Amino acid sequence: MKNSIPNFLVTCFAVGLSILTTRSILGSEPLCDIPCVAYSFKPQVDNGNHHLSVALTFKGTSAGQTLVVFPDVWAGVDYKPQIRNIHVNNATMAPCNNGKHDQLVTHLPNAEITVNYEIHQQQENSSNVKYAIIRRDLIHAPGYGLGAFPMYGQTLECLSDPIKFIFKWMVPETWQVMTSYGVGSAQTIRGSFLKLGHSLFIARETKLCLREICHKPIYFSFHGEFDLSEEELIEHASKSISKERSFFNDYDFSYYLISLIEESDTSFQGGTCLENCTACYIPKSISKKDLYLLLSHENFHNWTGEKIKPSDQGQGVAWWKEGFTDYYSRVLGLRTGDLSLSDFIDEVNQILRNYYFSPVRNAPNERIKIDCWDNKDVQKLPYQRGFVFAIYLNDLIKESTSGQCSLDNVMWDLFDKRHFSTGIFKDIVTKYIPKGIDSEMKHYIENGETIDLSGIKELPLEDKGIESIDYGFTWAETITDIDSCSSAYGAGLRNGDKIKARLNGENWDFNYDPSCEILIQLKDERKIAFSPKKRDLAPCPQLILHNPSLEEKVTQWFGGKDRIDSF
């Protein structure tokens, strides 16, 4: 495991905010009983290049040497190229030569140390909110990409120790600063270095929007232009938040922030759920349905990964954390009417096709842990596998309890425990399926065997012949395995070419779609137009509604009851 902030989420807890009133950088009040770390942030420009200057101030160790850990890698994002010009005041430092920017600072015992460094925008100028975004009018970064920190212990457990953080932003008067902890250019909080990483920091021009949802304040930050109006953006965010808080009967959110940034590439969208906030990058022309589903997915992570904290913080439980989240973002939308039955069925069938036609469908869970960030197909697999397994398990629970309970009860029980592990999950399910699901977990989740939905009698699922597509290469950001006889090869595409955008507006995630021509733009600005081949028809379970009576049957099967506390 790396010394840098690990790639996992930490449990949300309320923090108090106070405005800085002391002249001392570290100060003595409040929170004087724990170590204090101060950050000063200042946006700057040098020869037209915008960057963020950071001054990290802390008390060195009594031994006279302190390791300073710099942003490394999180969620597949490498921050190292964005960190530059590191230097220290009142001490000397030497690089650790560990392939990172980490520095060993030598100083007088217990001396106050200031380490300065810069954060620059990545070359591609991405709007991906997992990066540190540094622009003329916007600073937007997770703590994983923003905050270097001193190691005050020999083990990673020390990253959970309490720390007093002081944040001070030196920005123009027309800017506003908002973070995971509130609004204002000066903030003091009690947290930990883990919590620091899982926080969001925004400084930008223009105003914020404030709304009250479920009687709690929520701030909205919009950057860019969108076809949907601000009120429409807020409306869809409000719906996703309201329905999910209602589902868990959990309104314990004293403050929340939602950030939406325009993504110039119409083929890409995504987001992340951090401490007290959701941040997403979306194309200007995003549809209401896609916006709703994206916000619903990210907001649901306030429970799947946050308030229900996994003991395995890696990709080993992504089938639950991501797959069940995809399931509920759609199911709850159907229940509230925010997602039409037609759109819901399209979504379910789409995911079923993606799963059954995935080239890595039968990859074991161990491979997901290893290859998740290096292979796009593997990265998508736990979303698909978890979604299909949620349907399968929901049916088992309904059958075992004569329709009295469902997967909802398992999620509520997990929320009551505030913890997730495979063992806890299986124990809870045994409450509703006395024989347990050891066999199903082993075969479908751990070994990666194909999940069989043919036993579900209450849903109109039919095996339907589906035409899938052979692009002639493995579709990822970097082209691999190209077939020299393919149309794409004939059009000039080669292994190693990097895709910048798909220009014909289709969503390339769904490789069953028999588009007659695909137009892509490479990062070297070349444009390639080609026609993929259609593969032979292959069977895939699909929801098919032959008559109106089946519509009610589907709605009831995916429907839910009010929460019950015991069974």
Short mmCIF file of C-alpha atoms in Angstrom, two decimals, residues 175-564:
data_model
loop_
_atom_site.label_atom_id
_atom_site.label_comp_id
_atom_site.label_asym_id
_atom_site.label_seq_id
_atom_site.Cartn_x
_atom_site.Cartn_y
_atom_site.Cartn_z
CA TRP A 175 -14.60 35.11 -6.40
CA GLN A 176 -16.37 32.78 -4.01
CA VAL A 177 -14.85 29.83 -2.18
CA MET A 178 -16.85 26.74 -1.35
CA THR A 179 -15.62 23.47 0.09
CA SER A 180 -16.97 20.27 1.59
CA TYR A 181 -17.32 22.21 4.84
CA GLY A 182 -19.04 25.43 3.88
CA VAL A 183 -18.71 28.71 2.04
CA GLY A 184 -15.98 31.23 2.79
CA SER A 185 -12.34 32.01 2.02
CA ALA A 186 -11.17 31.13 5.56
CA GLN A 187 -12.20 27.95 7.34
CA THR A 188 -11.02 25.90 10.31
CA ILE A 189 -12.15 22.30 10.66
CA ARG A 190 -11.36 19.18 12.63
CA GLY A 191 -10.70 16.19 10.40
CA SER A 192 -7.98 13.78 9.36
CA PHE A 193 -5.64 13.41 6.41
CA LEU A 194 -8.01 10.78 5.02
CA LYS A 195 -10.86 13.25 5.31
CA LEU A 196 -8.74 15.93 3.65
CA GLY A 197 -8.29 13.73 0.59
CA HIS A 198 -11.99 13.03 0.31
CA SER A 199 -12.96 16.70 0.37
CA LEU A 200 -13.82 19.09 -2.46
CA PHE A 201 -12.37 22.59 -2.86
CA ILE A 202 -13.77 25.16 -5.30
CA ALA A 203 -12.80 28.79 -5.89
CA ARG A 204 -14.39 30.61 -8.78
CA GLU A 205 -15.98 33.71 -10.18
CA THR A 206 -19.77 34.23 -10.15
CA LYS A 207 -22.33 33.46 -7.50
CA LEU A 208 -23.69 30.30 -5.94
CA CYS A 209 -27.30 29.15 -5.92
CA LEU A 210 -28.79 28.18 -2.55
CA ARG A 211 -31.86 26.02 -2.17
CA GLU A 212 -33.52 24.18 0.69
CA ILE A 213 -34.19 20.50 0.00
CA CYS A 214 -35.72 18.25 2.64
CA HIS A 215 -35.45 21.30 4.95
CA LYS A 216 -31.66 21.32 4.59
CA PRO A 217 -29.45 23.85 2.71
CA ILE A 218 -27.86 22.78 -0.57
CA TYR A 219 -25.49 24.96 -2.58
CA PHE A 220 -25.18 24.66 -6.35
CA SER A 221 -22.14 25.67 -8.37
CA PHE A 222 -22.50 25.71 -12.19
CA HIS A 223 -19.55 26.34 -14.47
CA GLY A 224 -20.01 26.53 -18.23
CA GLU A 225 -23.05 26.61 -20.48
CA PHE A 226 -25.86 24.08 -20.52
CA ASP A 227 -28.93 23.64 -22.69
CA LEU A 228 -30.91 22.99 -19.53
CA SER A 229 -31.62 26.09 -17.45
CA GLU A 230 -30.24 26.49 -13.94
CA GLU A 231 -33.70 25.83 -12.54
CA GLU A 232 -33.95 22.60 -14.53
CA LEU A 233 -30.52 21.51 -13.29
CA ILE A 234 -31.56 22.26 -9.72
CA GLU A 235 -34.90 20.51 -10.19
CA HIS A 236 -33.32 17.24 -11.29
CA ALA A 237 -30.70 17.36 -8.56
CA SER A 238 -33.42 18.05 -5.99
CA LYS A 239 -35.47 15.07 -7.14
CA SER A 240 -32.56 12.67 -6.89
CA ILE A 241 -31.60 13.95 -3.44
CA SER A 242 -35.14 13.90 -2.07
CA LYS A 243 -36.00 10.38 -3.18
CA GLU A 244 -32.79 8.84 -1.86
CA ARG A 245 -32.91 10.54 1.53
CA SER A 246 -36.52 9.40 1.76
CA PHE A 247 -35.58 5.83 0.84
CA PHE A 248 -33.16 5.56 3.76
CA ASN A 249 -35.25 7.89 5.94
CA ASP A 250 -31.98 9.73 6.49
CA TYR A 251 -31.97 13.53 6.56
CA ASP A 252 -28.79 13.95 8.58
CA PHE A 253 -27.08 16.38 6.20
CA SER A 254 -26.44 19.78 7.75
CA TYR A 255 -24.83 21.08 4.54
CA TYR A 256 -24.41 19.85 0.96
CA LEU A 257 -22.76 21.09 -2.22
CA ILE A 258 -23.41 20.10 -5.85
CA SER A 259 -20.96 21.17 -8.55
CA LEU A 260 -21.61 20.78 -12.29
CA ILE A 261 -18.93 21.62 -14.88
CA GLU A 262 -19.41 21.70 -18.63
CA GLU A 263 -17.47 19.01 -20.52
CA SER A 264 -16.66 20.03 -24.09
CA ASP A 265 -16.51 16.42 -25.30
CA THR A 266 -20.12 15.32 -25.84
CA SER A 267 -19.12 11.66 -25.46
CA PHE A 268 -18.03 11.95 -21.84
CA GLN A 269 -19.73 12.53 -18.52
CA GLY A 270 -19.02 11.39 -15.01
CA GLY A 271 -18.80 12.39 -11.42
CA THR A 272 -17.80 11.59 -7.88
CA CYS A 273 -19.30 11.76 -4.40
CA LEU A 274 -17.01 13.34 -1.84
CA GLU A 275 -17.46 14.65 1.70
CA ASN A 276 -20.79 16.52 1.84
CA CYS A 277 -20.86 17.02 -1.92
CA THR A 278 -21.40 15.68 -5.42
CA ALA A 279 -19.31 16.90 -8.36
CA CYS A 280 -20.02 16.03 -12.01
CA TYR A 281 -18.78 16.96 -15.46
CA ILE A 282 -21.47 16.91 -18.14
CA PRO A 283 -21.80 17.90 -21.81
CA LYS A 284 -23.68 21.08 -22.66
CA SER A 285 -26.44 19.09 -24.36
CA ILE A 286 -26.97 16.48 -21.64
CA SER A 287 -30.51 15.12 -21.60
CA LYS A 288 -32.75 15.36 -18.57
CA LYS A 289 -32.71 11.58 -18.19
CA ASP A 290 -28.91 11.30 -18.33
CA LEU A 291 -28.50 14.16 -15.86
CA TYR A 292 -31.01 12.63 -13.50
CA LEU A 293 -29.35 9.21 -13.60
CA LEU A 294 -25.85 10.62 -13.14
CA LEU A 295 -26.83 12.75 -10.16
CA SER A 296 -28.87 9.90 -8.69
CA HIS A 297 -25.92 7.54 -8.96
CA GLU A 298 -23.41 9.90 -7.37
CA ASN A 299 -25.79 11.02 -4.65
CA PHE A 300 -26.60 7.40 -3.72
CA HIS A 301 -22.93 6.99 -2.87
CA ASN A 302 -23.65 9.06 0.23
CA TRP A 303 -24.78 5.69 1.54
CA THR A 304 -23.05 3.07 -0.63
CA GLY A 305 -19.48 3.88 0.27
CA GLU A 306 -19.97 6.76 2.67
CA LYS A 307 -22.48 6.15 5.46
CA ILE A 308 -22.35 2.42 4.76
CA LYS A 309 -18.59 2.16 4.87
CA PRO A 310 -16.96 -0.87 3.18
CA SER A 311 -14.22 -2.65 5.08
CA ASP A 312 -12.61 -3.40 1.69
CA GLN A 313 -11.85 0.03 0.30
CA GLY A 314 -10.62 -1.26 -3.06
CA GLN A 315 -12.43 -2.61 -6.10
CA GLY A 316 -13.27 -5.96 -4.50
CA VAL A 317 -16.71 -4.69 -3.43
CA ALA A 318 -17.37 -2.52 -6.48
CA TRP A 319 -20.08 -4.98 -7.57
CA TRP A 320 -22.06 -3.74 -4.57
CA LYS A 321 -20.85 -0.16 -4.32
CA GLU A 322 -21.29 0.60 -8.03
CA GLY A 323 -23.65 -2.10 -9.31
CA PHE A 324 -26.25 -1.75 -6.56
CA THR A 325 -25.95 2.03 -6.86
CA ASP A 326 -26.77 1.82 -10.58
CA TYR A 327 -29.69 -0.45 -9.71
CA TYR A 328 -31.22 1.90 -7.16
CA SER A 329 -30.62 5.08 -9.16
CA ARG A 330 -32.99 3.57 -11.74
CA VAL A 331 -35.41 1.69 -9.50
CA LEU A 332 -36.06 4.67 -7.23
CA GLY A 333 -36.56 6.86 -10.31
CA LEU A 334 -39.24 4.44 -11.54
CA ARG A 335 -40.97 4.40 -8.16
CA THR A 336 -41.18 8.18 -7.91
CA GLY A 337 -42.16 8.66 -11.55
CA ASP A 338 -39.03 10.67 -12.28
CA LEU A 339 -38.07 7.92 -14.74
CA SER A 340 -40.80 6.71 -17.09
CA LEU A 341 -41.48 2.99 -17.39
CA SER A 342 -40.31 3.12 -21.01
CA ASP A 343 -37.02 4.79 -20.05
CA PHE A 344 -36.59 2.40 -17.14
CA ILE A 345 -37.02 -0.67 -19.35
CA ASP A 346 -34.59 0.80 -21.89
CA GLU A 347 -32.04 1.30 -19.13
CA VAL A 348 -32.45 -2.23 -17.76
CA ASN A 349 -32.24 -3.83 -21.20
CA GLN A 350 -29.23 -1.72 -22.07
CA ILE A 351 -27.33 -2.86 -18.99
CA LEU A 352 -28.33 -6.47 -19.59
CA ARG A 353 -26.92 -6.26 -23.10
CA ASN A 354 -23.73 -4.67 -21.87
CA TYR A 355 -23.27 -7.40 -19.28
CA TYR A 356 -24.06 -10.42 -21.46
CA PHE A 357 -21.95 -9.12 -24.36
CA SER A 358 -19.05 -7.90 -22.24
CA PRO A 359 -15.77 -9.38 -23.48
CA VAL A 360 -14.72 -9.78 -19.82
CA ARG A 361 -18.09 -10.98 -18.48
CA ASN A 362 -16.59 -14.05 -16.79
CA ALA A 363 -13.55 -12.33 -15.31
CA PRO A 364 -13.19 -13.27 -11.62
CA ASN A 365 -13.53 -10.62 -8.97
CA GLU A 366 -9.80 -10.83 -8.36
CA ARG A 367 -9.13 -9.47 -11.85
CA ILE A 368 -11.37 -6.48 -11.18
CA LYS A 369 -9.20 -5.64 -8.17
CA ILE A 370 -6.06 -5.74 -10.33
CA ASP A 371 -7.10 -4.39 -13.74
CA CYS A 372 -9.93 -1.97 -12.93
CA TRP A 373 -8.04 1.22 -13.80
CA ASP A 374 -6.09 -0.27 -16.72
CA ASN A 375 -8.89 -1.88 -18.75
CA LYS A 376 -12.12 -0.06 -19.62
CA ASP A 377 -14.12 -3.28 -20.03
CA VAL A 378 -12.96 -4.52 -16.61
CA GLN A 379 -13.74 -1.10 -15.11
CA LYS A 380 -17.36 -1.33 -16.31
CA LEU A 381 -17.86 -4.96 -15.30
CA PRO A 382 -18.69 -4.49 -11.58
CA TYR A 383 -21.35 -1.92 -12.51
CA GLN A 384 -22.96 -4.44 -14.87
CA ARG A 385 -22.44 -7.54 -12.73
CA GLY A 386 -23.70 -5.85 -9.58
CA PHE A 387 -26.80 -4.52 -11.36
CA VAL A 388 -27.73 -7.96 -12.73
CA PHE A 389 -26.97 -9.61 -9.38
CA ALA A 390 -29.28 -7.08 -7.67
CA ILE A 391 -32.14 -8.22 -9.94
CA TYR A 392 -31.29 -11.86 -9.23
CA LEU A 393 -31.07 -11.36 -5.47
CA ASN A 394 -34.23 -9.26 -5.32
CA ASP A 395 -36.10 -12.17 -6.87
CA LEU A 396 -34.64 -14.68 -4.40
CA ILE A 397 -35.67 -12.51 -1.43
CA LYS A 398 -39.18 -11.93 -2.79
CA GLU A 399 -39.65 -15.64 -3.37
CA SER A 400 -38.27 -16.64 0.04
CA THR A 401 -40.46 -14.12 1.92
CA SER A 402 -43.60 -14.58 -0.20
CA GLY A 403 -43.24 -11.04 -1.47
CA GLN A 404 -43.09 -9.47 1.99
CA CYS A 405 -39.49 -8.28 1.66
CA SER A 406 -37.06 -7.32 -1.06
CA LEU A 407 -33.51 -6.12 -1.62
CA ASP A 408 -34.63 -2.86 0.02
CA ASN A 409 -34.62 -4.59 3.40
CA VAL A 410 -31.00 -5.64 2.94
CA MET A 411 -29.98 -2.06 2.11
CA TRP A 412 -31.81 -0.70 5.16
CA ASP A 413 -30.16 -3.28 7.42
CA LEU A 414 -26.75 -2.34 6.02
CA PHE A 415 -27.49 1.31 6.71
CA ASP A 416 -28.39 0.46 10.31
CA LYS A 417 -25.02 -1.27 10.70
CA ARG A 418 -23.17 1.60 8.93
CA HIS A 419 -20.74 -0.98 7.59
CA PHE A 420 -20.34 -3.29 4.61
CA SER A 421 -18.31 -6.43 4.12
CA THR A 422 -19.04 -9.59 2.18
CA GLY A 423 -19.54 -11.43 5.48
CA ILE A 424 -21.96 -8.82 6.87
CA PHE A 425 -23.82 -8.77 3.56
CA LYS A 426 -24.26 -12.55 3.50
CA ASP A 427 -25.33 -12.61 7.15
CA ILE A 428 -28.01 -9.98 6.53
CA VAL A 429 -29.31 -11.77 3.43
CA THR A 430 -29.65 -14.98 5.50
CA LYS A 431 -32.26 -13.12 7.53
CA TYR A 432 -34.47 -13.19 4.43
CA ILE A 433 -33.10 -16.33 2.68
CA PRO A 434 -32.45 -18.86 5.46
CA LYS A 435 -30.31 -21.13 3.30
CA GLY A 436 -27.98 -18.22 2.59
CA ILE A 437 -26.28 -17.21 -0.63
CA ASP A 438 -22.77 -18.60 -0.16
CA SER A 439 -23.02 -20.55 -3.40
CA GLU A 440 -24.35 -17.61 -5.41
CA MET A 441 -21.67 -15.28 -4.08
CA LYS A 442 -18.93 -17.76 -4.89
CA HIS A 443 -20.11 -18.55 -8.42
CA TYR A 444 -21.41 -15.18 -9.61
CA ILE A 445 -19.35 -12.61 -7.70
CA GLU A 446 -16.03 -14.26 -6.87
CA ASN A 447 -15.63 -16.64 -9.83
CA GLY A 448 -17.42 -14.46 -12.37
CA GLU A 449 -19.75 -17.10 -13.76
CA THR A 450 -22.61 -15.74 -15.88
CA ILE A 451 -25.62 -14.77 -13.76
CA ASP A 452 -28.66 -16.79 -14.84
CA LEU A 453 -31.93 -14.84 -14.76
CA SER A 454 -34.01 -17.58 -16.38
CA GLY A 455 -35.46 -18.58 -13.00
CA ILE A 456 -37.23 -15.24 -12.52
CA LYS A 457 -40.88 -16.03 -13.27
CA GLU A 458 -42.45 -12.76 -12.16
CA LEU A 459 -40.72 -10.62 -14.79
CA PRO A 460 -41.40 -10.76 -18.56
CA LEU A 461 -37.79 -11.63 -19.39
CA GLU A 462 -37.19 -13.25 -22.77
CA ASP A 463 -34.03 -14.33 -24.52
CA LYS A 464 -33.85 -12.10 -27.56
CA GLY A 465 -31.40 -12.29 -30.43
CA ILE A 466 -29.28 -9.14 -30.34
CA GLU A 467 -26.96 -7.84 -33.02
CA SER A 468 -23.69 -6.73 -31.49
CA ILE A 469 -20.89 -4.83 -33.15
CA ASP A 470 -17.34 -5.71 -34.08
CA TYR A 471 -15.49 -2.42 -34.22
CA GLY A 472 -12.36 -4.09 -35.49
CA PHE A 473 -10.33 -3.06 -32.44
CA THR A 474 -10.54 -2.86 -28.66
CA TRP A 475 -12.29 0.40 -27.93
CA ALA A 476 -10.57 2.32 -25.16
CA GLU A 477 -8.86 5.69 -24.83
CA THR A 478 -5.82 4.12 -26.49
CA ILE A 479 -6.52 1.87 -29.48
CA THR A 480 -5.32 -1.73 -29.23
CA ASP A 481 -5.84 -5.06 -31.04
CA ILE A 482 -6.82 -3.47 -34.33
CA ASP A 483 -7.77 -5.85 -37.14
CA SER A 484 -5.83 -5.03 -40.31
CA CYS A 485 -8.87 -6.12 -42.36
CA SER A 486 -11.29 -3.80 -40.57
CA SER A 487 -12.87 -0.64 -41.91
CA ALA A 488 -11.23 1.36 -39.11
CA TYR A 489 -7.77 0.16 -40.17
CA GLY A 490 -8.53 1.05 -43.77
CA ALA A 491 -9.54 4.54 -42.63
CA GLY A 492 -6.14 5.04 -40.98
CA LEU A 493 -6.68 3.99 -37.36
CA ARG A 494 -3.71 2.24 -35.76
CA ASN A 495 -2.73 0.67 -32.44
CA GLY A 496 -1.57 3.37 -30.05
CA ASP A 497 -3.83 6.08 -31.47
CA LYS A 498 -5.62 7.98 -28.72
CA ILE A 499 -9.30 8.86 -28.98
CA LYS A 500 -10.28 12.42 -28.13
CA ALA A 501 -14.00 12.33 -28.97
CA ARG A 502 -16.72 10.52 -30.83
CA LEU A 503 -18.28 13.10 -33.10
CA ASN A 504 -21.52 11.56 -34.31
CA GLY A 505 -23.19 11.96 -30.93
CA GLU A 506 -23.72 8.29 -30.12
CA ASN A 507 -22.78 6.83 -26.77
CA TRP A 508 -19.94 4.43 -27.39
CA ASP A 509 -20.42 2.52 -24.15
CA PHE A 510 -23.07 0.29 -25.70
CA ASN A 511 -21.37 -1.92 -28.25
CA TYR A 512 -24.56 -3.67 -29.30
CA ASP A 513 -25.77 -0.59 -31.18
CA PRO A 514 -25.41 -1.29 -34.94
CA SER A 515 -24.53 2.24 -36.06
CA CYS A 516 -23.83 2.32 -39.77
CA GLU A 517 -20.91 4.73 -39.42
CA ILE A 518 -18.83 6.07 -36.59
CA LEU A 519 -16.84 9.31 -36.70
CA ILE A 520 -14.12 9.85 -34.13
CA GLN A 521 -11.50 12.50 -33.54
CA LEU A 522 -8.05 11.53 -32.30
CA LYS A 523 -5.94 13.55 -29.92
CA ASP A 524 -3.64 14.43 -32.81
CA GLU A 525 -6.79 16.08 -34.32
CA ARG A 526 -7.20 13.53 -37.16
CA LYS A 527 -10.77 12.46 -37.88
CA ILE A 528 -11.55 8.84 -38.68
CA ALA A 529 -14.84 7.61 -40.19
CA PHE A 530 -15.48 3.88 -40.39
CA SER A 531 -18.24 1.28 -40.51
CA PRO A 532 -18.13 -1.54 -37.93
CA LYS A 533 -19.27 -5.06 -38.72
CA LYS A 534 -22.36 -6.63 -37.24
CA ARG A 535 -21.77 -9.81 -35.31
CA ASP A 536 -24.17 -12.74 -35.49
CA LEU A 537 -27.33 -12.65 -33.39
CA ALA A 538 -26.70 -13.72 -29.82
CA PRO A 539 -29.29 -14.48 -27.10
CA CYS A 540 -29.67 -11.98 -24.28
CA PRO A 541 -32.43 -11.66 -21.63
CA GLN A 542 -34.57 -8.58 -22.20
CA LEU A 543 -37.67 -7.11 -20.61
CA ILE A 544 -40.40 -7.42 -23.24
CA LEU A 545 -43.88 -5.94 -22.69
CA HIS A 546 -46.33 -7.66 -25.01
CA ASN A 547 -49.42 -6.14 -23.42
CA PRO A 548 -50.36 -3.39 -20.92
CA SER A 549 -50.88 -5.86 -18.08
CA LEU A 550 -47.15 -6.57 -18.08
CA GLU A 551 -46.42 -2.88 -17.46
CA GLU A 552 -48.12 -3.08 -14.07
CA LYS A 553 -46.34 -6.36 -13.35
CA VAL A 554 -42.91 -4.80 -13.94
CA THR A 555 -43.78 -1.69 -11.94
CA GLN A 556 -44.95 -3.79 -8.99
CA TRP A 557 -41.94 -6.12 -9.09
CA PHE A 558 -39.47 -3.24 -8.92
CA GLY A 559 -41.71 -1.28 -6.56
CA GLY A 560 -41.11 -0.83 -2.86
CA LYS A 561 -42.94 -0.55 0.43
CA ASP A 562 -42.44 1.76 3.35
CA ARG A 563 -39.40 0.86 5.37
CA ILE A 564 -39.91 -1.77 8.07
#
